[in-house]
Short mmCIF file of C-alpha atoms in Angstrom, two decimals:
data_model
loop_
_atom_site.label_atom_id
_atom_site.label_comp_id
_atom_site.label_asym_id
_atom_site.label_seq_id
_atom_site.Cartn_x
_atom_site.Cartn_y
_atom_site.Cartn_z
CA UNK A 1 -28.39 -18.41 0.17
CA UNK A 2 -25.88 -15.82 1.29
CA UNK A 3 -26.43 -13.85 -1.88
CA UNK A 4 -30.15 -14.09 -1.45
CA UNK A 5 -29.82 -12.71 2.03
CA UNK A 6 -27.82 -9.74 0.66
CA UNK A 7 -24.88 -10.61 2.83
CA UNK A 8 -22.07 -9.56 0.54
CA UNK A 9 -22.84 -6.15 -0.86
CA UNK A 10 -25.10 -4.42 1.57
CA UNK A 11 -24.51 -1.14 3.35
CA UNK A 12 -23.82 -3.09 6.51
CA UNK A 13 -21.05 -5.18 5.02
CA UNK A 14 -19.57 -2.12 3.32
CA UNK A 15 -19.51 -0.32 6.62
CA UNK A 16 -17.83 -3.28 8.30
CA UNK A 17 -15.22 -3.39 5.54
CA UNK A 18 -14.56 0.34 5.81
CA UNK A 19 -14.22 0.11 9.57
CA UNK A 20 -11.73 -2.72 9.26
CA UNK A 21 -9.69 -0.77 6.70
CA UNK A 22 -9.57 2.33 8.90
CA UNK A 23 -8.42 0.30 11.84
CA UNK A 24 -5.75 -1.50 9.79
CA UNK A 25 -4.42 1.75 8.33
CA UNK A 26 -4.10 3.33 11.73
CA UNK A 27 -2.34 0.30 13.16
CA UNK A 28 -0.02 -0.04 10.15
CA UNK A 29 1.18 3.51 10.47
CA UNK A 30 1.16 4.31 14.14
CA UNK A 31 2.79 1.19 15.49
CA UNK A 32 5.91 1.59 13.28
CA UNK A 33 5.83 5.34 13.98
CA UNK A 34 5.91 4.84 17.72
CA UNK A 35 8.48 2.07 17.47
CA UNK A 36 10.79 4.17 15.30
CA UNK A 37 10.43 7.39 17.26
CA UNK A 38 13.86 8.35 18.58
CA UNK A 39 15.22 4.87 17.91
CA UNK A 40 18.57 3.93 16.44
CA UNK A 41 20.22 0.70 15.33
CA UNK A 42 22.01 -1.53 17.74
CA UNK A 43 25.34 -0.09 16.59
CA UNK A 44 24.16 3.45 17.11
CA UNK A 45 23.51 4.40 13.48
CA UNK A 46 20.27 5.69 11.96
CA UNK A 47 17.23 3.56 11.54
CA UNK A 48 14.45 6.14 11.69
CA UNK A 49 15.15 7.42 8.23
CA UNK A 50 12.61 7.79 5.46
CA UNK A 51 13.62 4.70 3.51
CA UNK A 52 13.83 2.31 6.45
CA UNK A 53 10.49 3.51 7.77
CA UNK A 54 8.89 2.94 4.38
CA UNK A 55 10.35 -0.54 4.16
CA UNK A 56 9.17 -1.38 7.65
CA UNK A 57 5.61 -0.21 6.96
CA UNK A 58 5.32 -2.08 3.68
CA UNK A 59 6.66 -5.29 5.21
CA UNK A 60 4.16 -4.99 8.07
CA UNK A 61 1.39 -4.59 5.52
CA UNK A 62 2.44 -7.66 3.58
CA UNK A 63 2.58 -9.84 6.64
CA UNK A 64 -0.76 -8.53 7.86
CA UNK A 65 -2.56 -9.35 4.62
CA UNK A 66 -0.86 -12.71 4.22
CA UNK A 67 -2.02 -13.91 7.60
CA UNK A 68 -5.62 -12.87 6.96
CA UNK A 69 -6.41 -15.83 4.77
CA UNK A 70 -9.65 -17.66 5.31
CA UNK A 71 -8.76 -21.10 4.20
CA UNK A 72 -5.34 -22.59 4.81
CA UNK A 73 -5.38 -25.28 2.18
CA UNK A 74 -2.10 -26.65 0.87
CA UNK A 75 -2.22 -24.73 -2.40
CA UNK A 76 -3.17 -21.49 -0.68
CA UNK A 77 -0.36 -21.84 1.83
CA UNK A 78 2.20 -22.52 -0.87
CA UNK A 79 1.15 -19.49 -2.86
CA UNK A 80 1.07 -17.13 0.11
CA UNK A 81 4.48 -18.22 1.33
CA UNK A 82 5.73 -18.04 -2.23
CA UNK A 83 4.54 -14.49 -2.61
CA UNK A 84 6.23 -13.48 0.63
CA UNK A 85 9.46 -15.06 -0.58
CA UNK A 86 9.07 -13.21 -3.89
CA UNK A 87 8.55 -9.96 -2.03
CA UNK A 88 11.78 -10.36 -0.12
CA UNK A 89 13.64 -11.47 -3.23
CA UNK A 90 12.46 -8.45 -5.21
CA UNK A 91 13.13 -6.08 -2.34
CA UNK A 92 16.67 -7.27 -1.81
CA UNK A 93 17.31 -7.19 -5.54
CA UNK A 94 15.99 -3.68 -5.91
CA UNK A 95 17.99 -2.46 -2.97
CA UNK A 96 21.20 -4.20 -3.96
CA UNK A 97 24.50 -2.70 -5.06
CA UNK A 98 24.15 -4.07 -8.57
CA UNK A 99 20.90 -2.35 -9.45
CA UNK A 100 22.15 0.92 -8.03
CA UNK A 101 25.28 0.76 -10.14
CA UNK A 102 23.22 0.26 -13.28
CA UNK A 103 20.80 3.11 -12.68
CA UNK A 104 21.53 5.26 -9.61
CA UNK A 105 18.64 7.66 -9.89
CA UNK A 106 16.05 4.89 -10.19
CA UNK A 107 17.20 2.80 -7.25
CA UNK A 108 17.92 5.24 -4.44
CA UNK A 109 16.95 2.82 -1.70
CA UNK A 110 20.28 1.01 -1.80
CA UNK A 111 21.32 -0.76 1.35
CA UNK A 112 18.06 -0.14 3.17
CA UNK A 113 16.87 -3.74 3.29
CA UNK A 114 20.23 -5.03 4.48
CA UNK A 115 20.66 -2.42 7.15
CA UNK A 116 17.21 -2.36 8.65
CA UNK A 117 16.05 -5.97 8.36
CA UNK A 118 18.93 -7.22 10.45
CA UNK A 119 17.62 -5.38 13.49
CA UNK A 120 15.59 -7.41 15.99
CA UNK A 121 13.72 -4.22 16.78
CA UNK A 122 12.31 -4.13 13.24
CA UNK A 123 11.20 -7.76 13.25
CA UNK A 124 9.51 -7.38 16.61
CA UNK A 125 7.62 -4.38 15.26
CA UNK A 126 6.53 -6.32 12.18
CA UNK A 127 5.32 -9.20 14.32
CA UNK A 128 3.38 -6.92 16.66
CA UNK A 129 1.74 -4.98 13.84
CA UNK A 130 0.57 -8.06 11.93
CA UNK A 131 -0.83 -9.66 15.06
CA UNK A 132 -2.68 -6.47 15.96
CA UNK A 133 -4.12 -6.13 12.44
CA UNK A 134 -5.28 -9.71 12.27
CA UNK A 135 -6.72 -9.98 15.77
CA UNK A 136 -10.13 -8.41 15.13
CA UNK A 137 -10.61 -10.39 11.93
CA UNK A 138 -9.94 -13.72 13.60
CA UNK A 139 -12.05 -12.84 16.63
CA UNK A 140 -14.90 -11.80 14.40
CA UNK A 141 -14.74 -14.99 12.36
CA UNK A 142 -14.60 -17.16 15.44
CA UNK A 143 -17.54 -15.42 17.07
CA UNK A 144 -19.59 -15.58 13.88
CA UNK A 145 -19.00 -19.29 13.55
CA UNK A 146 -19.89 -19.94 17.14
CA UNK A 147 -22.82 -17.63 17.68
CA UNK A 148 -24.53 -17.32 14.27
CA UNK A 149 -23.36 -20.20 12.17
CA UNK A 150 -24.37 -20.22 8.55
CA UNK A 151 -25.45 -23.34 6.75
CA UNK A 152 -21.99 -23.74 5.26
CA UNK A 153 -20.39 -23.63 8.69
CA UNK A 154 -22.77 -26.17 10.13
CA UNK A 155 -22.37 -28.41 7.15
CA UNK A 156 -18.63 -28.28 7.59
CA UNK A 157 -18.95 -29.05 11.25
CA UNK A 158 -21.14 -32.12 11.03
CA UNK A 159 -19.44 -35.20 9.65
CA UNK A 160 -21.17 -37.18 6.94
CA UNK A 161 -22.37 -40.65 7.93
CA UNK A 162 -21.33 -42.70 4.95
CA UNK A 163 -22.23 -46.18 6.06
CA UNK A 164 -25.92 -45.62 6.38
CA UNK A 165 -26.08 -44.14 2.94
CA UNK A 166 -24.25 -47.03 1.30
CA UNK A 167 -26.50 -49.52 2.92
CA UNK A 168 -29.60 -47.80 1.78
CA UNK A 169 -28.38 -47.65 -1.75
CA UNK A 170 -27.49 -51.24 -2.02
CA UNK A 171 -30.70 -52.66 -0.70
CA UNK A 172 -32.82 -50.65 -2.97
CA UNK A 173 -30.65 -50.48 -6.05
CA UNK A 174 -32.41 -53.37 -7.54
CA UNK A 175 -35.75 -51.76 -7.16
CA UNK A 176 -36.87 -49.07 -9.38
CA UNK A 177 -39.96 -47.00 -8.95
CA UNK A 178 -41.04 -47.98 -12.41
CA UNK A 179 -41.71 -51.48 -11.22
CA UNK A 180 -44.82 -50.08 -9.67
CA UNK A 181 -46.56 -49.57 -12.92
CA UNK A 182 -49.91 -50.05 -11.36
CA UNK A 183 -49.45 -46.83 -9.40
CA UNK A 184 -49.56 -43.23 -10.55
CA UNK A 185 -45.90 -42.77 -11.08
CA UNK A 186 -43.77 -39.81 -10.18
CA UNK A 187 -44.87 -37.33 -12.76
CA UNK A 188 -46.65 -34.80 -10.63
CA UNK A 189 -44.11 -35.20 -7.85
CA UNK A 190 -41.32 -34.05 -10.11
CA UNK A 191 -43.19 -31.26 -11.81
CA UNK A 192 -44.47 -29.85 -8.55
CA UNK A 193 -40.96 -29.62 -7.12
CA UNK A 194 -41.88 -31.37 -3.93
CA UNK A 195 -38.92 -33.62 -4.18
CA UNK A 196 -36.99 -30.85 -2.43
CA UNK A 197 -37.36 -31.37 1.24
CA UNK A 198 -39.24 -28.57 2.93
CA UNK A 199 -37.91 -27.23 6.22
CA UNK A 200 -40.13 -27.08 9.26
CA UNK A 201 -38.56 -23.77 10.42
CA UNK A 202 -38.14 -21.51 7.40
CA UNK A 203 -34.58 -20.18 7.98
CA UNK A 204 -33.95 -19.54 4.38
CA UNK A 205 -36.88 -17.65 3.17
CA UNK A 206 -36.03 -18.15 -0.46
CA UNK A 207 -38.04 -21.27 -0.99
CA UNK A 208 -41.72 -21.10 -1.75
CA UNK A 209 -43.97 -24.05 -1.52
CA UNK A 210 -45.12 -25.39 -4.79
CA UNK A 211 -47.58 -28.09 -5.30
CA UNK A 212 -49.63 -30.11 -2.88
CA UNK A 213 -49.07 -30.12 0.81
CA UNK A 214 -48.51 -33.33 2.61
CA UNK A 215 -51.86 -33.27 4.21
CA UNK A 216 -53.16 -35.01 1.15
CA UNK A 217 -50.69 -37.78 1.45
CA UNK A 218 -52.24 -41.19 1.29
CA UNK A 219 -50.07 -44.22 1.58
CA UNK A 220 -52.17 -46.08 -0.91
CA UNK A 221 -51.73 -43.52 -3.63
CA UNK A 222 -48.17 -44.02 -4.80
CA UNK A 223 -46.78 -47.39 -4.32
CA UNK A 224 -49.26 -49.03 -2.10
CA UNK A 225 -47.35 -47.91 0.92
CA UNK A 226 -44.25 -49.80 0.04
CA UNK A 227 -40.94 -48.40 1.14
CA UNK A 228 -37.58 -50.05 0.59
CA UNK A 229 -36.36 -49.97 4.13
CA UNK A 230 -39.66 -49.88 5.87
CA UNK A 231 -38.84 -46.98 8.11
CA UNK A 232 -38.39 -43.27 7.77
CA UNK A 233 -34.95 -42.62 6.52
CA UNK A 234 -33.93 -39.63 8.54
CA UNK A 235 -34.10 -40.04 12.28
CA UNK A 236 -32.00 -36.99 13.04
CA UNK A 237 -34.48 -34.44 11.81
CA UNK A 238 -37.72 -35.17 13.58
CA UNK A 239 -39.25 -31.78 12.99
CA UNK A 240 -39.11 -31.88 9.23
CA UNK A 241 -42.47 -32.40 7.65
CA UNK A 242 -42.83 -35.86 6.29
CA UNK A 243 -43.16 -35.57 2.57
CA UNK A 244 -44.21 -38.47 0.53
CA UNK A 245 -40.78 -38.84 -0.90
CA UNK A 246 -39.44 -39.86 2.46
CA UNK A 247 -41.03 -43.16 1.97
CA UNK A 248 -38.94 -43.67 -1.13
CA UNK A 249 -35.26 -44.04 -1.50
CA UNK A 250 -33.65 -40.70 -1.70
CA UNK A 251 -30.10 -39.58 -2.05
CA UNK A 252 -30.78 -36.09 -0.75
CA UNK A 253 -31.10 -37.02 2.84
CA UNK A 254 -28.64 -36.79 5.68
CA UNK A 255 -25.41 -36.38 3.70
CA UNK A 256 -25.31 -32.94 2.03
CA UNK B 1 30.03 -13.41 40.06
CA UNK B 2 29.75 -16.80 41.66
CA UNK B 3 32.34 -17.14 44.38
CA UNK B 4 31.21 -20.37 46.04
CA UNK B 5 34.52 -22.00 45.26
CA UNK B 6 33.47 -25.45 44.17
CA UNK B 7 36.14 -26.07 41.54
CA UNK B 8 39.75 -26.27 42.63
CA UNK B 9 40.92 -23.40 40.39
CA UNK B 10 38.55 -20.93 41.95
CA UNK B 11 40.14 -18.42 44.35
CA UNK B 12 37.76 -19.27 47.13
CA UNK B 13 38.31 -23.01 47.00
CA UNK B 14 40.47 -23.14 50.10
CA UNK B 15 38.06 -21.12 52.12
CA UNK B 16 35.16 -23.26 51.07
CA UNK B 17 36.96 -26.47 51.85
CA UNK B 18 38.27 -25.58 55.25
CA UNK B 19 35.40 -23.60 56.59
CA UNK B 20 33.18 -25.17 59.23
CA UNK B 21 30.81 -23.61 61.72
CA UNK B 22 33.44 -23.85 64.44
CA UNK B 23 36.17 -21.80 62.75
CA UNK B 24 36.73 -18.49 64.49
CA UNK B 25 39.22 -16.89 62.12
CA UNK B 26 37.73 -15.31 59.01
CA UNK B 27 38.97 -16.64 55.70
CA UNK B 28 39.73 -14.12 52.97
CA UNK B 29 39.78 -14.76 49.22
CA UNK B 30 39.94 -12.32 46.30
CA UNK B 31 38.26 -12.56 42.90
CA UNK B 32 39.40 -10.34 40.00
CA UNK B 33 37.00 -9.07 37.32
CA UNK B 34 36.78 -6.31 34.72
CA UNK B 35 33.85 -4.03 34.14
CA UNK B 36 32.96 -3.55 30.50
CA UNK B 37 32.23 0.03 29.59
CA UNK B 38 30.02 0.66 26.62
CA UNK B 39 30.53 3.12 23.81
CA UNK B 40 28.63 6.34 24.31
CA UNK B 41 26.99 7.83 21.25
CA UNK B 42 26.50 11.54 20.75
CA UNK B 43 23.56 12.67 18.65
CA UNK B 44 22.19 15.99 17.56
CA UNK B 45 18.43 16.18 17.56
CA UNK B 46 16.16 18.51 15.64
CA UNK B 47 12.47 19.12 16.19
CA UNK B 48 9.84 20.46 13.82
CA UNK B 49 12.18 19.90 10.91
CA UNK B 50 10.29 18.12 8.16
CA UNK B 51 12.96 16.20 6.34
CA UNK B 52 10.16 14.01 5.01
CA UNK B 53 8.53 16.74 2.88
CA UNK B 54 8.18 15.30 -0.61
CA UNK B 55 9.71 18.16 -2.55
CA UNK B 56 12.62 18.19 -0.12
CA UNK B 57 13.21 14.44 -0.32
CA UNK B 58 13.28 14.52 -4.12
CA UNK B 59 15.68 17.44 -4.22
CA UNK B 60 18.92 15.52 -4.67
CA UNK B 61 20.94 13.95 -7.46
CA UNK B 62 22.10 10.46 -6.57
CA UNK B 63 24.12 10.13 -9.78
CA UNK B 64 26.12 13.19 -8.90
CA UNK B 65 26.66 11.93 -5.36
CA UNK B 66 27.85 8.63 -6.79
CA UNK B 67 30.69 10.46 -8.54
CA UNK B 68 29.25 10.50 -12.04
CA UNK B 69 31.25 13.11 -13.93
CA UNK B 70 28.50 14.06 -16.36
CA UNK B 71 26.09 14.64 -13.51
CA UNK B 72 28.69 16.75 -11.71
CA UNK B 73 28.48 19.47 -14.32
CA UNK B 74 24.88 18.86 -15.33
CA UNK B 75 22.86 17.95 -12.25
CA UNK B 76 19.33 16.62 -12.32
CA UNK B 77 16.30 18.88 -12.73
CA UNK B 78 15.00 17.73 -9.38
CA UNK B 79 17.54 19.91 -7.63
CA UNK B 80 15.86 23.15 -8.69
CA UNK B 81 16.22 25.87 -7.44
CA UNK B 82 19.49 24.70 -5.93
CA UNK B 83 20.85 23.39 -9.20
CA UNK B 84 23.04 26.14 -10.52
CA UNK B 85 24.40 29.24 -8.93
CA UNK B 86 24.76 31.70 -11.76
CA UNK B 87 26.06 29.57 -14.62
CA UNK B 88 28.01 27.11 -12.55
CA UNK B 89 26.39 23.95 -11.32
CA UNK B 90 26.28 23.34 -7.61
CA UNK B 91 27.91 20.26 -6.15
CA UNK B 92 26.24 18.74 -4.17
CA UNK B 93 22.96 20.04 -5.57
CA UNK B 94 19.57 20.05 -3.98
CA UNK B 95 17.77 21.32 -0.91
CA UNK B 96 18.85 18.45 1.32
CA UNK B 97 22.54 19.20 0.82
CA UNK B 98 21.93 22.90 1.08
CA UNK B 99 20.44 22.56 4.57
CA UNK B 100 23.38 20.60 5.97
CA UNK B 101 23.62 20.79 9.73
CA UNK B 102 26.77 22.73 10.46
CA UNK B 103 26.86 23.28 14.22
CA UNK B 104 30.01 22.03 15.92
CA UNK B 105 29.67 20.41 19.30
CA UNK B 106 32.69 19.78 21.51
CA UNK B 107 32.53 18.10 24.88
CA UNK B 108 34.82 18.94 27.78
CA UNK B 109 35.16 17.23 31.13
CA UNK B 110 35.66 19.58 34.06
CA UNK B 111 37.66 17.81 36.71
CA UNK B 112 38.29 18.72 40.32
CA UNK B 113 40.98 21.27 39.49
CA UNK B 114 38.52 23.11 37.25
CA UNK B 115 40.62 22.31 34.23
CA UNK B 116 38.94 21.35 31.02
CA UNK B 117 39.85 18.08 29.39
CA UNK B 118 38.49 17.54 25.92
CA UNK B 119 36.61 14.29 25.55
CA UNK B 120 37.90 12.51 22.44
CA UNK B 121 35.17 12.25 19.82
CA UNK B 122 35.40 9.87 16.88
CA UNK B 123 33.89 11.20 13.65
CA UNK B 124 34.18 8.12 11.48
CA UNK B 125 32.01 5.05 11.58
CA UNK B 126 28.81 7.04 11.97
CA UNK B 127 27.29 6.42 8.54
CA UNK B 128 25.96 3.16 7.07
CA UNK B 129 28.64 1.09 5.40
CA UNK B 130 26.63 0.80 2.17
CA UNK B 131 26.16 4.55 2.07
CA UNK B 132 29.80 5.35 2.60
CA UNK B 133 31.24 2.77 0.25
CA UNK B 134 28.68 2.28 -2.48
CA UNK B 135 26.17 5.09 -2.65
CA UNK B 136 28.42 8.08 -2.16
CA UNK B 137 31.63 8.28 -4.23
CA UNK B 138 33.86 11.20 -5.02
CA UNK B 139 34.27 12.05 -8.69
CA UNK B 140 36.94 9.86 -10.13
CA UNK B 141 40.00 10.87 -12.02
CA UNK B 142 41.67 13.17 -9.56
CA UNK B 143 42.92 12.41 -6.12
CA UNK B 144 43.13 16.14 -5.56
CA UNK B 145 39.55 16.95 -4.75
CA UNK B 146 39.96 20.66 -5.36
CA UNK B 147 40.74 19.89 -8.98
CA UNK B 148 37.99 17.31 -9.25
CA UNK B 149 35.37 19.86 -8.17
CA UNK B 150 36.83 22.80 -10.03
CA UNK B 151 33.92 23.48 -12.36
CA UNK B 152 31.35 23.50 -9.61
CA UNK B 153 30.16 25.93 -6.98
CA UNK B 154 29.42 25.34 -3.34
CA UNK B 155 25.80 25.17 -2.15
CA UNK B 156 24.28 28.54 -1.35
CA UNK B 157 24.03 28.15 2.42
CA UNK B 158 27.43 26.55 2.95
CA UNK B 159 30.42 28.39 4.33
CA UNK B 160 33.00 26.05 2.83
CA UNK B 161 32.94 24.11 -0.44
CA UNK B 162 32.47 20.38 -0.36
CA UNK B 163 36.14 19.52 -0.82
CA UNK B 164 36.97 21.37 2.40
CA UNK B 165 34.63 19.46 4.68
CA UNK B 166 37.56 17.59 6.22
CA UNK B 167 40.87 18.43 4.52
CA UNK B 168 42.88 16.47 7.07
CA UNK B 169 41.44 13.12 6.02
CA UNK B 170 41.01 12.31 2.32
CA UNK B 171 38.77 9.40 3.23
CA UNK B 172 36.33 11.77 4.89
CA UNK B 173 36.44 14.64 2.43
CA UNK B 174 34.18 15.52 -0.46
CA UNK B 175 31.03 13.54 -0.94
CA UNK B 176 32.14 10.75 1.37
CA UNK B 177 32.28 12.98 4.41
CA UNK B 178 30.37 11.03 7.03
CA UNK B 179 28.55 13.98 8.53
CA UNK B 180 27.31 14.84 5.05
CA UNK B 181 26.24 11.24 4.40
CA UNK B 182 24.38 11.06 7.71
CA UNK B 183 22.56 14.29 6.91
CA UNK B 184 21.62 13.12 3.40
CA UNK B 185 19.84 10.10 4.82
CA UNK B 186 16.56 11.97 5.26
CA UNK B 187 14.66 11.29 8.45
CA UNK B 188 11.12 9.96 8.42
CA UNK B 189 9.67 11.99 11.27
CA UNK B 190 9.75 15.71 12.11
CA UNK B 191 11.55 15.07 15.37
CA UNK B 192 14.66 13.09 14.72
CA UNK B 193 18.19 12.49 15.91
CA UNK B 194 21.27 11.84 13.84
CA UNK B 195 24.53 10.33 14.96
CA UNK B 196 27.17 12.99 15.38
CA UNK B 197 30.13 11.48 17.16
CA UNK B 198 31.10 8.35 19.06
CA UNK B 199 32.89 8.39 22.40
CA UNK B 200 34.98 5.26 22.42
CA UNK B 201 35.06 3.05 25.44
CA UNK B 202 38.29 3.08 27.34
CA UNK B 203 40.22 -0.01 28.32
CA UNK B 204 40.25 -1.26 31.86
CA UNK B 205 37.84 0.00 34.43
CA UNK B 206 37.93 3.66 33.41
CA UNK B 207 34.38 4.70 32.71
CA UNK B 208 33.73 6.07 29.25
CA UNK B 209 32.22 9.22 30.71
CA UNK B 210 33.19 9.59 34.36
CA UNK B 211 30.93 11.24 36.87
CA UNK B 212 31.30 14.95 37.17
CA UNK B 213 30.68 18.19 35.38
CA UNK B 214 30.88 18.61 31.65
CA UNK B 215 30.95 21.51 29.28
CA UNK B 216 29.42 21.55 25.84
CA UNK B 217 31.01 24.03 23.47
CA UNK B 218 28.71 24.87 20.60
CA UNK B 219 29.64 26.69 17.44
CA UNK B 220 26.16 27.94 16.65
CA UNK B 221 25.77 28.12 12.88
CA UNK B 222 22.43 26.54 12.18
CA UNK B 223 19.34 28.75 12.37
CA UNK B 224 16.19 27.00 13.51
CA UNK B 225 14.08 29.72 15.10
CA UNK B 226 12.63 30.83 11.79
CA UNK B 227 10.50 27.67 11.64
CA UNK B 228 10.08 27.19 15.43
CA UNK B 229 12.51 24.32 15.42
CA UNK B 230 14.56 23.15 18.34
CA UNK B 231 18.07 21.74 18.55
CA UNK B 232 19.46 19.45 21.19
CA UNK B 233 22.41 17.24 21.95
CA UNK B 234 21.77 13.69 23.12
CA UNK B 235 24.18 11.28 24.77
CA UNK B 236 23.10 7.68 24.76
CA UNK B 237 24.32 4.14 25.22
CA UNK B 238 22.94 1.43 23.00
CA UNK B 239 21.43 -1.97 23.66
CA UNK B 240 20.38 -4.72 21.22
CA UNK B 241 17.02 -2.98 20.84
CA UNK B 242 18.72 0.28 20.00
CA UNK B 243 18.50 3.34 22.18
CA UNK B 244 15.85 4.05 24.75
CA UNK B 245 12.34 3.60 23.46
CA UNK B 246 10.02 1.80 25.83
CA UNK B 247 7.14 1.71 23.33
CA UNK B 248 7.72 -1.81 22.04
CA UNK B 249 7.94 -3.24 25.50
CA UNK B 250 4.75 -1.59 26.67
CA UNK B 251 2.96 -2.47 23.43
CA UNK B 252 3.91 -6.11 23.65
CA UNK B 253 2.74 -6.37 27.23
CA UNK B 254 -0.57 -4.70 26.35
CA UNK B 255 -1.24 -6.74 23.25
CA UNK B 256 -0.17 -9.90 25.04
CA UNK B 257 -2.64 -9.30 27.83
CA UNK B 258 -5.39 -8.50 25.35
CA UNK B 259 -4.68 -11.72 23.48
CA UNK B 260 -4.66 -13.73 26.67
CA UNK B 261 -7.91 -12.21 27.85
CA UNK B 262 -9.51 -12.77 24.45
CA UNK B 263 -8.30 -16.32 24.44
CA UNK B 264 -9.95 -17.04 27.76
CA UNK B 265 -13.20 -15.35 26.74
CA UNK B 266 -13.37 -17.15 23.41
CA UNK B 267 -12.58 -20.45 25.05
CA UNK B 268 -15.56 -20.01 27.34
CA UNK B 269 -17.77 -19.09 24.39
CA UNK B 270 -16.50 -22.03 22.38
CA UNK B 271 -17.15 -24.41 25.22
CA UNK B 272 -20.63 -23.14 25.78
CA UNK B 273 -21.77 -22.89 22.19
CA UNK B 274 -19.91 -25.70 20.57
CA UNK B 275 -21.97 -28.32 22.35
CA UNK B 276 -25.06 -26.65 21.10
CA UNK B 277 -23.80 -26.54 17.52
CA UNK B 278 -22.75 -30.14 17.00
CA UNK B 279 -26.10 -31.44 18.14
CA UNK B 280 -27.98 -28.83 16.14
CA UNK B 281 -29.92 -29.90 13.14
CA UNK B 282 -29.37 -28.79 9.65
CA UNK B 283 -32.71 -27.21 8.92
CA UNK B 284 -32.81 -27.49 5.17
#
């Protein structure tokens, strides 16, 4: 549905993405710049040098993108934390004495990680920058979920009622539509596609109506008006048009 | 300093015990304490000096600075045009080394008799430990640095060769001279400060820099007017946050208030719209 609504690659979404990138770039440079301006370490030595500044900016970037995850599942969390750990491991290795001794011209950043990452100033800057980068994203997501929820969001929000479904299944499992051999059968119902429930308010405009409308429904036509539970099966959606299939057992009702 | 005198080893214990509202004689007790004086750090600051220009940053040879003998006589191509002077290779090569800051700043205290007392300045302990002990090494093989550097020339803009940077201290001479190391750590921004000297704290209650008039004697060697640069001397004490930069404090307060405000606003929105959402129907 989202793809049908051109939600992912339209000019509007591109513009939103570009705006977010501009904002992030500005934050990721200017916050460390202002924090490092005229600053020194807590023992008086240099911290505003080229290499420490570069390390600070790249660490801010990593934290900012790691926090911007959409779904914090267990696997996702493990991999994100793992990649952060890998980043620090590689950084400390590259900036260690050993690598410098092997190839001095390739590893000029020696000592930078040790000397700058033990400053509370640096960690506070990293924390501030990542929070500031992530803030609009989280606010946007929250507002979108609250004010214009998509079908996926609503589906995630409503819990599935399992008991009702199980009960329906069991009572009618012994009955098959083919027992009603004296009736027409389901042939034209299936081929017309009307077994998909039609919405009363057309939110997703992708569906077109195929086949007969329900105005021609006659309870005598299909199974002599018999229905397994004797009542309409979805009480929560009163404004959905009653299709003939609602009188039959269906699995496609309340639980998505 | 809490002088209530509750515990018996406190100087004011007797006074506290015996004192009632009726006593007419004042009770005197003395408490001793020492004021801790911090170290004062002396920096030189330069403005409009782009030590972060890419060609400038690349113009060094870390192998040569690490004491590699082959690189001493055959420095890297990155150092051009400061690689060789005539036929002899330059040590240390490169534009960064060539533009070493060579002003000398001396601080004098002018006391009440108008006599100048020189403030003792410590020139060691100003560079990073890893720089001084791992990254920068003098060429091995000769404890006499003049001999070790004999096949090399001094950088074009220097007055003295590298082995005469501090002849009085072999641990601060040659490539491991701390002023040189501090300069070679290129700054990230066009306005920067680099640690020059440390004024050690004195014992007892003597302030590190007493109140009064001071004199700064400058041996002006470093030209900056050609690129509209500025030079300054900065004296600063240090806290755990390092120097005086109020930006982080102000930024945290601002961002914190924004977050708090956003939190309240979103809570209201959530409260209002969430009720509507859970009872909403799935339309398809």
